[in-house]
Short mmCIF file of C-alpha atoms in Angstrom, two decimals:
data_model
loop_
_atom_site.label_atom_id
_atom_site.label_comp_id
_atom_site.label_asym_id
_atom_site.label_seq_id
_atom_site.Cartn_x
_atom_site.Cartn_y
_atom_site.Cartn_z
CA MET A 1 -16.81 -56.46 24.66
CA THR A 2 -14.43 -53.42 23.63
CA SER A 3 -11.45 -52.86 26.26
CA MET A 4 -12.49 -50.55 28.93
CA ALA A 5 -10.74 -48.27 31.31
CA ALA A 6 -10.56 -45.60 33.25
CA GLU A 7 -7.41 -44.23 34.52
CA PRO A 8 -5.39 -40.61 35.76
CA ALA A 9 -5.48 -38.56 33.00
CA GLN A 10 -2.00 -37.71 33.00
CA SER A 11 -2.18 -33.85 32.21
CA PRO A 12 -5.20 -33.31 35.19
CA PRO A 13 -7.90 -29.97 34.21
CA THR A 14 -5.93 -26.65 35.09
CA LYS A 15 -8.94 -25.35 37.94
CA ARG A 16 -9.63 -21.49 39.23
CA TYR A 17 -10.92 -20.84 42.21
CA ARG A 18 -12.30 -16.88 43.43
CA THR A 19 -10.01 -15.48 45.52
CA GLU A 20 -11.02 -12.62 47.83
CA THR A 21 -9.51 -10.57 44.93
CA ALA A 22 -8.87 -12.37 41.32
CA VAL A 23 -9.91 -15.94 39.81
CA MET A 24 -6.57 -17.17 39.92
CA GLU A 25 -5.32 -20.74 38.86
CA TYR A 26 -4.97 -23.86 41.18
CA HIS A 27 -2.68 -26.54 39.78
CA PRO A 28 -3.32 -29.93 41.81
CA PRO A 29 0.13 -30.89 43.71
CA SER A 30 2.50 -33.38 41.56
CA ALA A 31 2.42 -37.09 43.56
CA SER A 32 5.50 -36.17 44.31
CA GLY A 33 4.92 -32.61 45.32
CA GLY A 34 4.33 -32.60 49.03
CA THR A 35 0.84 -34.18 50.73
CA ASP A 36 -1.90 -34.73 48.47
CA ILE A 37 -5.26 -33.38 50.61
CA ARG A 38 -7.61 -36.09 48.66
CA THR A 39 -11.62 -34.49 48.90
CA SER A 40 -13.56 -37.80 47.41
CA SER A 41 -12.72 -41.35 46.83
CA LEU A 42 -11.25 -41.39 44.19
CA THR A 43 -7.71 -43.06 43.46
CA GLU A 44 -6.74 -39.70 41.13
CA PRO A 45 -7.56 -36.33 41.82
CA THR A 46 -8.68 -36.62 38.13
CA MET A 47 -9.43 -39.57 36.20
CA LYS A 48 -10.13 -40.20 32.68
CA LEU A 49 -12.94 -42.83 31.44
CA THR A 50 -12.89 -43.92 27.92
CA GLY A 51 -14.42 -46.89 26.85
CA HIS A 52 -17.38 -45.17 24.49
CA LYS A 53 -16.93 -45.91 20.90
CA GLY A 54 -18.97 -42.16 20.17
CA SER A 55 -19.53 -39.04 21.71
CA VAL A 56 -20.68 -38.97 25.40
CA TYR A 57 -24.82 -37.05 25.28
CA ALA A 58 -25.38 -37.91 29.26
CA LEU A 59 -24.09 -38.53 32.66
CA ALA A 60 -25.93 -39.85 35.74
CA TYR A 61 -25.14 -40.61 39.03
CA ASP A 62 -27.15 -42.42 41.53
CA PRO A 63 -29.17 -40.64 44.43
CA ALA A 64 -26.33 -42.98 46.55
CA GLY A 65 -23.63 -41.67 44.99
CA GLU A 66 -22.29 -45.19 44.36
CA ASN A 67 -22.53 -45.62 40.41
CA LEU A 68 -22.23 -43.01 37.38
CA VAL A 69 -24.20 -43.63 33.92
CA SER A 70 -22.95 -42.62 30.78
CA GLY A 71 -25.12 -42.24 27.11
CA SER A 72 -23.05 -41.90 23.97
CA PHE A 73 -23.84 -41.61 20.68
CA ASP A 74 -21.91 -45.83 20.31
CA MET A 75 -25.79 -46.64 21.40
CA THR A 76 -25.58 -47.36 24.42
CA CYS A 77 -24.85 -47.02 28.24
CA LEU A 78 -21.99 -47.61 30.15
CA LEU A 79 -22.17 -48.17 33.99
CA TRP A 80 -19.24 -47.28 36.43
CA HIS A 81 -18.60 -47.12 39.69
CA ALA A 82 -18.36 -43.52 40.68
CA GLY A 83 -15.02 -44.63 43.48
CA GLY A 84 -11.81 -45.89 43.39
CA ASP A 85 -10.68 -46.77 39.85
CA CYS A 86 -14.40 -46.13 37.73
CA SER A 87 -13.94 -49.31 36.80
CA ASN A 88 -17.20 -49.95 34.71
CA TYR A 89 -19.10 -52.99 35.54
CA ASN A 90 -21.69 -53.38 32.71
CA VAL A 91 -23.07 -52.54 29.78
CA LEU A 92 -27.13 -50.59 29.33
CA GLU A 93 -27.65 -52.13 25.23
CA GLY A 94 -30.91 -52.58 22.63
CA HIS A 95 -30.92 -48.97 21.15
CA LYS A 96 -30.65 -48.38 17.55
CA ASN A 97 -29.84 -45.56 17.83
CA ALA A 98 -27.47 -42.66 19.66
CA ILE A 99 -28.42 -42.12 23.46
CA LEU A 100 -28.91 -38.55 24.02
CA ASP A 101 -30.07 -38.65 27.97
CA VAL A 102 -30.27 -40.81 30.89
CA LYS A 103 -31.35 -40.48 34.75
CA TRP A 104 -31.07 -43.50 37.60
CA SER A 105 -34.84 -43.86 39.34
CA SER A 106 -34.96 -42.36 43.29
CA ASN A 107 -33.93 -45.60 45.11
CA SER A 108 -31.12 -46.30 42.65
CA GLU A 109 -32.54 -49.47 40.97
CA ARG A 110 -33.61 -48.46 37.70
CA VAL A 111 -32.12 -46.61 34.99
CA VAL A 112 -34.13 -44.71 32.31
CA THR A 113 -33.18 -44.26 28.83
CA ALA A 114 -33.88 -41.22 26.30
CA SER A 115 -33.48 -42.82 23.14
CA ALA A 116 -32.79 -41.13 18.96
CA ASP A 117 -34.82 -44.12 17.64
CA LYS A 118 -38.00 -42.40 19.59
CA ASN A 119 -37.61 -45.03 21.64
CA LEU A 120 -37.25 -45.38 25.89
CA GLY A 121 -35.15 -47.38 27.68
CA TRP A 122 -36.33 -48.73 30.99
CA TYR A 123 -33.23 -51.10 32.75
CA ASP A 124 -32.40 -53.10 36.29
CA ALA A 125 -28.90 -51.28 36.75
CA ASN A 126 -28.23 -54.58 38.43
CA THR A 127 -28.35 -57.15 35.81
CA GLY A 128 -28.01 -54.91 32.70
CA ASN A 129 -31.80 -56.31 31.34
CA ARG A 130 -33.86 -53.99 29.99
CA ILE A 131 -36.95 -54.68 31.67
CA LYS A 132 -39.75 -52.39 29.34
CA ARG A 133 -39.50 -50.24 26.57
CA TYR A 134 -41.70 -47.27 26.15
CA ARG A 135 -42.96 -46.81 22.93
CA GLY A 136 -45.19 -44.06 21.45
CA HIS A 137 -43.53 -41.16 20.72
CA ASP A 138 -43.57 -40.43 16.72
CA GLY A 139 -39.94 -38.50 17.23
CA ILE A 140 -36.41 -38.39 18.61
CA VAL A 141 -36.70 -38.88 22.27
CA ASN A 142 -34.24 -35.69 23.91
CA ALA A 143 -34.45 -35.42 27.07
CA VAL A 144 -35.93 -37.65 30.33
CA ASP A 145 -35.97 -37.14 33.82
CA THR A 146 -37.27 -38.97 37.15
CA SER A 147 -39.78 -39.17 40.35
CA THR A 148 -37.43 -37.72 43.59
CA MET A 149 -40.90 -39.79 45.48
CA ASN A 150 -42.27 -42.42 43.31
CA PRO A 151 -39.22 -45.20 41.39
CA GLU A 152 -41.56 -45.92 38.45
CA VAL A 153 -42.47 -42.60 36.77
CA VAL A 154 -40.73 -40.28 34.51
CA VAL A 155 -41.74 -37.83 31.89
CA SER A 156 -39.96 -38.02 28.50
CA ALA A 157 -39.85 -34.64 25.80
CA SER A 158 -39.58 -34.50 22.01
CA ASP A 159 -39.13 -33.95 19.04
CA ASP A 160 -43.13 -34.89 18.00
CA LYS A 161 -43.99 -32.20 20.11
CA THR A 162 -45.08 -34.09 23.35
CA ALA A 163 -43.85 -34.35 26.83
CA ARG A 164 -45.00 -37.63 27.99
CA LEU A 165 -45.79 -38.91 31.77
CA TRP A 166 -44.79 -43.08 31.78
CA ASP A 167 -45.58 -45.19 34.98
CA ALA A 168 -43.92 -48.83 35.40
CA ARG A 169 -46.29 -50.27 36.94
CA VAL A 170 -48.81 -49.33 34.20
CA GLY A 171 -49.28 -51.63 30.96
CA LYS A 172 -47.72 -49.65 27.96
CA GLY A 173 -46.25 -47.18 30.90
CA GLU A 174 -48.20 -43.93 29.72
CA VAL A 175 -50.43 -41.66 31.80
CA LEU A 176 -50.38 -38.34 30.69
CA CYS A 177 -49.06 -36.47 27.08
CA MET A 178 -48.91 -32.88 27.11
CA ASP A 179 -48.89 -30.95 23.50
CA HIS A 180 -47.20 -28.47 22.72
CA ASP A 181 -47.11 -26.63 19.10
CA PHE A 182 -43.17 -27.24 18.47
CA GLN A 183 -40.56 -29.35 19.43
CA VAL A 184 -39.67 -30.31 22.80
CA THR A 185 -36.25 -30.50 23.47
CA ALA A 186 -35.80 -30.33 27.63
CA VAL A 187 -38.14 -31.48 29.94
CA ALA A 188 -38.18 -31.97 34.39
CA TYR A 189 -40.35 -33.18 36.77
CA ALA A 190 -40.65 -31.51 40.36
CA GLU A 191 -42.85 -34.13 41.61
CA GLU A 192 -43.36 -32.22 45.03
CA THR A 193 -45.83 -29.71 43.62
CA HIS A 194 -47.11 -31.75 40.76
CA MET A 195 -45.27 -30.13 37.95
CA VAL A 196 -43.81 -30.81 34.45
CA TYR A 197 -40.83 -28.57 33.11
CA THR A 198 -41.03 -28.55 29.57
CA GLY A 199 -38.93 -26.39 26.80
CA GLY A 200 -38.04 -25.64 23.47
CA ILE A 201 -37.30 -24.52 19.63
CA ASP A 202 -40.13 -21.41 20.95
CA ASN A 203 -37.46 -20.74 22.99
CA LEU A 204 -39.70 -20.88 26.34
CA ILE A 205 -40.00 -22.62 29.53
CA THR A 206 -43.31 -24.62 29.63
CA ALA A 207 -45.08 -25.14 33.76
CA TRP A 208 -47.84 -28.18 33.61
CA ASP A 209 -49.94 -29.20 36.57
CA VAL A 210 -49.86 -33.11 36.31
CA ARG A 211 -52.91 -33.29 38.60
CA GLN A 212 -55.51 -31.14 36.05
CA GLY A 213 -54.42 -33.35 33.13
CA SER A 214 -52.65 -31.70 30.41
CA GLU A 215 -52.94 -27.78 31.56
CA LYS A 216 -50.39 -24.95 31.43
CA LYS A 217 -49.95 -23.12 34.24
CA PHE A 218 -47.72 -20.89 33.40
CA ALA A 219 -44.55 -20.09 31.19
CA LEU A 220 -41.37 -18.78 31.22
CA LYS A 221 -39.68 -15.79 28.82
CA GLY A 222 -36.35 -14.78 28.81
CA HIS A 223 -34.33 -17.34 26.16
CA GLN A 224 -33.27 -16.17 22.75
CA ASP A 225 -32.58 -19.72 21.11
CA THR A 226 -33.93 -23.12 21.74
CA VAL A 227 -33.66 -24.08 25.37
CA THR A 228 -31.43 -26.90 26.14
CA CYS A 229 -31.93 -28.88 29.56
CA LEU A 230 -33.46 -28.05 32.19
CA SER A 231 -32.66 -28.82 35.75
CA LEU A 232 -34.43 -28.59 38.92
CA HIS A 233 -32.92 -26.99 42.14
CA PRO A 234 -32.06 -29.86 45.30
CA LYS A 235 -35.04 -28.02 47.32
CA GLY A 236 -37.26 -27.79 44.71
CA THR A 237 -37.61 -24.19 44.86
CA HIS A 238 -35.97 -22.43 41.76
CA LEU A 239 -34.91 -23.90 37.41
CA LEU A 240 -32.00 -23.66 35.65
CA SER A 241 -32.14 -23.99 32.16
CA ASN A 242 -28.91 -23.92 29.81
CA SER A 243 -30.22 -21.99 26.16
CA MET A 244 -28.19 -22.40 22.69
CA ASP A 245 -28.56 -17.84 23.21
CA GLY A 246 -25.19 -19.19 25.14
CA THR A 247 -27.10 -18.51 28.50
CA VAL A 248 -27.45 -20.24 31.65
CA LYS A 249 -30.71 -19.19 33.59
CA SER A 250 -32.16 -19.95 36.80
CA TRP A 251 -36.07 -19.15 37.13
CA ASP A 252 -37.59 -19.02 40.39
CA ILE A 253 -40.67 -21.11 40.36
CA GLN A 254 -42.38 -20.80 44.07
CA PRO A 255 -45.88 -20.78 43.88
CA PHE A 256 -45.82 -17.19 45.53
CA VAL A 257 -43.21 -16.07 42.75
CA SER A 258 -45.07 -14.68 39.20
CA GLY A 259 -44.99 -13.03 36.19
CA LYS A 260 -41.31 -11.32 35.08
CA ASN A 261 -40.06 -11.57 38.66
CA ARG A 262 -39.23 -15.69 37.74
CA LEU A 263 -36.69 -14.45 35.99
CA TYR A 264 -33.85 -14.84 38.93
CA LYS A 265 -29.96 -14.77 37.45
CA THR A 266 -28.20 -15.28 35.02
CA PHE A 267 -25.12 -17.04 34.55
CA ALA A 268 -22.29 -15.97 30.94
CA GLY A 269 -19.26 -18.03 29.27
CA ALA A 270 -20.92 -21.06 28.27
CA THR A 271 -20.60 -21.25 24.41
CA HIS A 272 -22.82 -23.40 21.82
CA ASN A 273 -21.90 -24.02 18.34
CA ALA A 274 -23.02 -24.56 14.49
CA GLU A 275 -23.78 -28.41 15.84
CA LYS A 276 -26.64 -27.57 17.88
CA GLY A 277 -26.05 -29.38 20.12
CA LEU A 278 -28.50 -30.29 24.17
CA LEU A 279 -26.33 -29.00 26.13
CA LYS A 280 -26.76 -30.16 29.90
CA CYS A 281 -26.89 -28.37 32.92
CA ALA A 282 -26.62 -28.81 36.47
CA TRP A 283 -27.12 -27.50 40.44
CA SER A 284 -24.56 -28.00 43.08
CA PRO A 285 -26.14 -30.89 45.64
CA ASP A 286 -26.63 -27.74 47.95
CA GLY A 287 -27.10 -25.38 45.54
CA SER A 288 -24.23 -23.08 45.79
CA MET A 289 -22.61 -23.80 42.59
CA VAL A 290 -23.70 -24.11 38.67
CA THR A 291 -22.39 -25.68 35.54
CA ALA A 292 -22.81 -26.29 32.06
CA GLY A 293 -22.66 -27.42 28.86
CA SER A 294 -20.32 -25.90 26.73
CA ALA A 295 -18.80 -26.14 23.30
CA ASP A 296 -15.56 -24.16 23.63
CA ARG A 297 -14.65 -27.12 25.13
CA ILE A 298 -14.75 -25.96 28.82
CA VAL A 299 -16.52 -27.55 31.52
CA HIS A 300 -17.62 -23.46 33.32
CA ILE A 301 -18.85 -24.08 36.92
CA TRP A 302 -20.39 -20.40 39.01
CA ASP A 303 -20.71 -19.45 42.02
CA GLU A 304 -24.56 -19.03 42.29
CA PRO A 305 -25.65 -16.42 44.11
CA SER A 306 -22.80 -14.20 42.68
CA THR A 307 -23.41 -15.69 39.19
CA GLU A 308 -19.38 -15.47 39.10
CA GLU A 309 -17.44 -18.54 37.80
CA LEU A 310 -14.90 -20.21 39.97
CA TYR A 311 -13.70 -22.30 38.49
CA TYR A 312 -12.82 -22.92 34.15
CA LEU A 313 -11.85 -26.19 33.51
CA PRO A 314 -9.96 -27.17 30.35
CA GLY A 315 -8.89 -31.36 29.35
CA HIS A 316 -11.52 -32.01 26.92
CA THR A 317 -10.31 -31.35 23.38
CA GLY A 318 -14.65 -32.03 21.73
CA CYS A 319 -17.30 -29.59 22.69
CA VAL A 320 -18.49 -30.70 26.61
CA ASN A 321 -21.89 -32.04 26.44
CA THR A 322 -22.82 -32.47 29.99
CA VAL A 323 -21.80 -32.32 33.22
CA ILE A 324 -22.68 -33.85 36.21
CA PHE A 325 -21.63 -32.52 40.24
CA HIS A 326 -21.60 -36.27 43.03
CA PRO A 327 -24.07 -35.90 45.13
CA LYS A 328 -21.96 -37.10 48.14
CA GLU A 329 -18.66 -35.66 47.14
CA ASN A 330 -16.41 -32.31 46.16
CA VAL A 331 -16.08 -34.43 42.81
CA ILE A 332 -17.84 -33.16 39.28
CA ALA A 333 -17.84 -35.70 36.31
CA SER A 334 -18.70 -33.64 32.55
CA GLY A 335 -18.24 -35.73 29.38
CA SER A 336 -18.10 -34.70 25.62
CA SER A 337 -18.05 -35.16 22.08
CA ASP A 338 -14.16 -36.78 22.36
CA LYS A 339 -15.41 -39.80 23.67
CA SER A 340 -13.88 -39.11 26.54
CA ILE A 341 -15.35 -38.65 30.22
CA TYR A 342 -13.84 -36.89 33.30
CA VAL A 343 -14.22 -37.27 37.00
CA GLY A 344 -12.41 -34.66 38.51
CA GLU A 345 -12.04 -33.42 42.71
CA LEU A 346 -12.83 -29.70 43.08
CA GLY A 347 -10.16 -28.33 44.95
CA LYS A 348 -11.13 -26.26 48.50
#
């Protein structure tokens, strides 16, 4: 096994926060400079995690906030402790191509992976063993999401122009196929309302009611290029989308809203480049902030109510492919094409 380590970053990324008058630079206090006010269980305010041999494409915290999983071009997932020194404690193997997305089950016991080898992996997070391999897609599997209510159910999006619903309790797993006209690059599952949301190269976000087979309910129009990620608001009221058009948008998906009124807010500042990566986006646990991957090597975090940029976090030396908030603490994690992961506290 290759050496895997979590080490304090030599120069913690500069952080900016919004004040009454302007965006100012914030430099975390040094070890020798007075009392260090800590806001998390991390050993250091900013940690750099190394071990992957290829670009890091996806990150996910388990719902309890105790573990972090990372998916990479190197065909593996690494499991890390979310606190302390963020040590690596397991490796998930078995895919034959890059891992493009990863999610935890709602009970924190399983990890599901989406891979360019056209398969999904269903792993035991405790032992690292693969329990199932979901086969059925005829193209690269770009994205995956899990149910917040049923730990056995997942949904996937693929270049084969389908999104598929899977249940670990059912034979080969597949229980529903949603056919599209174009490749599907993003997916989100809102089980409380029985809806699956998909995005693709047609620039649209489509809503599907899984109670009625593969029936399309409505489409969200507003992006001018491929939708690269979808993320559901913690309360299920809004949907966040990242796109190659260089914008991050939020959409009101509540039942009583309709038509053009669904486009809620636009967050500017993140960029995409010629690599055409499927850059992720995410909500903070309380929905007050949003973040997104960016090709400019910066982690961008916006204030959701005002859409103003709150944090501008440099440090990575490659495209930031994925960013995720810790579900319990004031911490954010980012994964990059530079093969590293940063985990750090957000300044108050």
